[in-house]
Amino acid sequence: MEELSRSTAAEMETTIDAINDDLLHNILSRLPALACANAACVNRSWNLIITSLLSLPNLSSALSINPSLQDAVNEAVDKVLSKPIRPKFAIASVGPSFSLQQAHQLITGKLGSRIPIVTLISQGIFGCNAVDDEFKEVQWQFIENDEAHPDHVNENHGVLLTVGFLPGLKVSLIPLLSKTQGNQALMIDELVRNIRECSSSVSGSASPVAILLFSDHETDMKPVLQKLDYAFCQETVIVGEGGSQFLYQGEAAVDHSNDAEYSSAAVALSFLRDTGNPPGVGETQFHVVLAPGMTQIGPTYKAVAVRERPRDFSTWLTAKREAQVESLDGLTMFDQIYDEYGGDLYCSALYIGVSKRRKCSIGKEKASWIYLQEFHEVLRGDEEYLYVNGVGIRSGDSFQFYLANANATRDSCNNASNNITRLKRDLDHQNAGCSTYKKSVFGCLMFSCCGRGEFFLQPILDCSPFVDNFPGITFSGTFSAAEIARGDLSQYRPVSEERSSLRCCLHVYSTVYLIMSFTPESPST
């Protein structure tokens, strides 16, 4: 019997060793992440195959709408780790009926303490359902009086978890701190210096490949984005969402959670080109497509009298039209744009896009001029002033009105589809004639304004530009209160050639697509 057992064991060992590498690769690629990591310890052959598997670009995402926070986290984590992956970062979005602190603890407990993790409460989520693999869109309703609307509270649950491994890149997490005492200033220069130092130490360049930003709902991101756009080279991608509550963990982050002097106003996931990688890793690239949901209307105005109201974070202003002397109040400006646009004006969201010329510097560096456009929501107008949200407008700044409505939103979705189709066509052209080492898209994160859904008759319309072009590729995202995408005004139509070069990084009623592609390095390179 003992000889038979030894014989059987020998036959099994021979059978396993006889499996060719292609079949073994197929088998191991179907293992969950933890089982795959354990299998790497079996022998050298398995280790080589699994190391190859874990070196591939991977973005894994899953959504759960389970009303139990524990079960929702378990479902999402189990799904994203159901195949081999070595996560280098994680982003989790949870519903407002869940405890942010508890959700963050559960997720970090599952994924460990060694990777940067951002957990936030967003306006909604969309992605692949962990239970049935169906694409799901969930937009939450934020109710001030929960007791008066218990049904909405019960519906405001869900978890979206996205983890990623991007070959050739290191991910570092750096917070934007705000002083809680004194003038409560945002420490923007320190954020820039920390990102520069971290990037220089990893890549030899002061500019990262990309920065993914998440900000607190009370943080004014306009001055932050002004300096980030100024400080880093134009090739650095900057995207993200504003208006969220968040928690984070990361190796590069200094923990100020117990420091009463500071609070975290925003957090930056910085993607850095890692020069310490061995040769042959390949290159991960980011492609940004912006679908702005507003259209320009009316003439150009110039601000005359400007009164800032920091207490309620608003500005009162009068203006005049170019080449005219008479100052105009809010009602007069409304009448002028009403004459052009018509009766739907009061059924749409109205903003002014203000062109600003400002000096900018980091620390004691020599200041330079920057030219930018920032949007301010129109609150109301009367016979004295036009009232807008936000501060930072000066006398002499020019502005135009922008309108968000169904037509502008639908047109922007179509334009985004055309741009993503063009990207796909360019990739196909680059890959023509290549049997191996092809450039491919492996994932996309999307940030969409929570107000755009009001203009669509059917759900998930903003998802179609990517899904139609890259079916089966990982795709997920969140609804947000403000969308961050570094760029200029050229994607806003119509816009004059003179204004198209103005920098614009914070958008409203827009959708941002962050598309990720990978180019393997050929042996001859």
Tab-separated table of N, CA and C in Angstrom, residues 19-40 45-58 60 78-86:
chain	number	residue	atom	x	y	z
A	19	ILE	N	2.480	19.612	-17.579
A	19	ILE	CA	1.607	20.661	-18.128
A	19	ILE	C	2.471	21.734	-18.787
A	20	ASN	N	2.146	22.072	-20.023
A	20	ASN	CA	2.961	23.093	-20.697
A	20	ASN	C	2.677	24.480	-20.111
A	21	ASP	N	3.580	25.420	-20.384
A	21	ASP	CA	3.500	26.748	-19.771
A	21	ASP	C	2.227	27.492	-20.156
A	22	ASP	N	1.766	27.339	-21.401
A	22	ASP	CA	0.559	28.039	-21.827
A	22	ASP	C	-0.657	27.589	-21.029
A	23	LEU	N	-0.792	26.284	-20.844
A	23	LEU	CA	-1.929	25.765	-20.074
A	23	LEU	C	-1.808	26.159	-18.613
A	24	LEU	N	-0.605	26.093	-18.073
A	24	LEU	CA	-0.393	26.473	-16.682
A	24	LEU	C	-0.685	27.963	-16.484
A	25	HIS	N	-0.269	28.764	-17.449
A	25	HIS	CA	-0.559	30.204	-17.410
A	25	HIS	C	-2.064	30.433	-17.384
A	26	ASN	N	-2.800	29.689	-18.200
A	26	ASN	CA	-4.256	29.804	-18.253
A	26	ASN	C	-4.883	29.440	-16.914
A	27	ILE	N	-4.375	28.389	-16.298
A	27	ILE	CA	-4.921	27.934	-15.014
A	27	ILE	C	-4.631	28.945	-13.908
A	28	LEU	N	-3.394	29.363	-13.803
A	28	LEU	CA	-2.995	30.271	-12.725
A	28	LEU	C	-3.649	31.647	-12.861
A	29	SER	N	-3.928	32.063	-14.093
A	29	SER	CA	-4.546	33.375	-14.307
A	29	SER	C	-5.986	33.431	-13.815
A	30	ARG	N	-6.573	32.274	-13.507
A	30	ARG	CA	-7.948	32.229	-13.012
A	30	ARG	C	-8.022	32.175	-11.486
A	31	LEU	N	-6.874	32.131	-10.835
A	31	LEU	CA	-6.857	32.057	-9.374
A	31	LEU	C	-7.166	33.415	-8.754
A	32	PRO	N	-7.835	33.438	-7.586
A	32	PRO	CA	-7.962	34.689	-6.838
A	32	PRO	C	-6.591	35.211	-6.424
A	33	ALA	N	-6.542	36.496	-6.096
A	33	ALA	CA	-5.255	37.143	-5.827
A	33	ALA	C	-4.477	36.454	-4.715
A	34	LEU	N	-5.141	36.128	-3.597
A	34	LEU	CA	-4.430	35.516	-2.476
A	34	LEU	C	-3.938	34.121	-2.835
A	35	ALA	N	-4.782	33.317	-3.470
A	35	ALA	CA	-4.376	31.969	-3.873
A	35	ALA	C	-3.230	32.028	-4.878
A	36	CYS	N	-3.256	33.012	-5.747
A	36	CYS	CA	-2.188	33.178	-6.734
A	36	CYS	C	-0.869	33.502	-6.045
A	37	ALA	N	-0.922	34.358	-5.031
A	37	ALA	CA	0.292	34.697	-4.292
A	37	ALA	C	0.857	33.471	-3.590
A	38	ASN	N	-0.023	32.642	-3.024
A	38	ASN	CA	0.440	31.415	-2.363
A	38	ASN	C	1.035	30.425	-3.371
A	39	ALA	N	0.404	30.355	-4.570
A	39	ALA	CA	0.866	29.421	-5.591
A	39	ALA	C	2.260	29.775	-6.091
A	40	ALA	N	2.647	31.030	-5.960
A	40	ALA	CA	3.974	31.451	-6.412
A	40	ALA	C	5.082	30.783	-5.610
A	45	SER	N	9.026	27.404	-11.562
A	45	SER	CA	8.245	27.566	-12.782
A	45	SER	C	6.968	28.346	-12.517
A	46	TRP	N	6.266	27.969	-11.447
A	46	TRP	CA	5.040	28.680	-11.108
A	46	TRP	C	5.341	30.127	-10.736
A	47	ASN	N	6.416	30.314	-9.998
A	47	ASN	CA	6.781	31.661	-9.572
A	47	ASN	C	7.033	32.576	-10.764
A	48	LEU	N	7.719	32.068	-11.785
A	48	LEU	CA	7.997	32.876	-12.973
A	48	LEU	C	6.716	33.266	-13.699
A	49	ILE	N	5.784	32.308	-13.828
A	49	ILE	CA	4.529	32.582	-14.520
A	49	ILE	C	3.697	33.596	-13.737
A	50	ILE	N	3.608	33.422	-12.423
A	50	ILE	CA	2.801	34.322	-11.598
A	50	ILE	C	3.423	35.719	-11.545
A	51	THR	N	4.748	35.780	-11.487
A	51	THR	CA	5.415	37.086	-11.547
A	51	THR	C	5.086	37.799	-12.844
A	52	SER	N	5.032	37.043	-13.946
A	52	SER	CA	4.656	37.622	-15.232
A	52	SER	C	3.207	38.111	-15.214
A	53	LEU	N	2.322	37.320	-14.612
A	53	LEU	CA	0.908	37.703	-14.515
A	53	LEU	C	0.741	38.992	-13.710
A	54	LEU	N	1.452	39.068	-12.590
A	54	LEU	CA	1.308	40.215	-11.698
A	54	LEU	C	2.011	41.455	-12.230
A	55	SER	N	2.774	41.312	-13.290
A	55	SER	CA	3.465	42.465	-13.888
A	55	SER	C	2.634	43.134	-14.980
A	56	LEU	N	1.481	42.538	-15.309
A	56	LEU	CA	0.623	43.103	-16.343
A	56	LEU	C	-0.200	44.268	-15.784
A	57	PRO	N	-0.539	45.263	-16.631
A	57	PRO	CA	-1.393	46.362	-16.145
A	57	PRO	C	-2.757	45.830	-15.742
A	58	ASN	N	-3.270	46.348	-14.636
A	58	ASN	CA	-4.524	45.806	-14.125
A	58	ASN	C	-5.282	46.881	-13.360
A	60	SER	N	-8.957	46.872	-11.487
A	60	SER	CA	-10.064	46.002	-11.111
A	60	SER	C	-11.046	46.794	-10.269
A	78	ASP	N	-13.915	40.941	-2.428
A	78	ASP	CA	-13.790	39.595	-3.007
A	78	ASP	C	-13.787	39.645	-4.530
A	79	LYS	N	-14.590	40.543	-5.096
A	79	LYS	CA	-14.673	40.633	-6.552
A	79	LYS	C	-13.401	41.213	-7.156
A	80	VAL	N	-12.891	42.314	-6.590
A	80	VAL	CA	-11.701	42.939	-7.191
A	80	VAL	C	-10.461	42.057	-7.012
A	81	LEU	N	-10.496	41.178	-6.013
A	81	LEU	CA	-9.362	40.275	-5.782
A	81	LEU	C	-9.652	38.864	-6.280
A	82	SER	N	-10.655	38.720	-7.144
A	82	SER	CA	-11.026	37.387	-7.635
A	82	SER	C	-10.079	36.875	-8.713
A	83	LYS	N	-9.198	37.746	-9.208
A	83	LYS	CA	-8.193	37.356	-10.191
A	83	LYS	C	-6.835	37.906	-9.745
A	84	PRO	N	-5.755	37.389	-10.320
A	84	PRO	CA	-4.429	37.832	-9.877
A	84	PRO	C	-4.236	39.337	-10.034
A	85	ILE	N	-3.841	39.981	-8.960
A	85	ILE	CA	-3.523	41.406	-8.992
A	85	ILE	C	-2.656	41.733	-7.786
A	86	ARG	N	-1.760	42.686	-7.973
A	86	ARG	CA	-0.915	43.177	-6.890
A	86	ARG	C	-1.219	44.659	-6.732
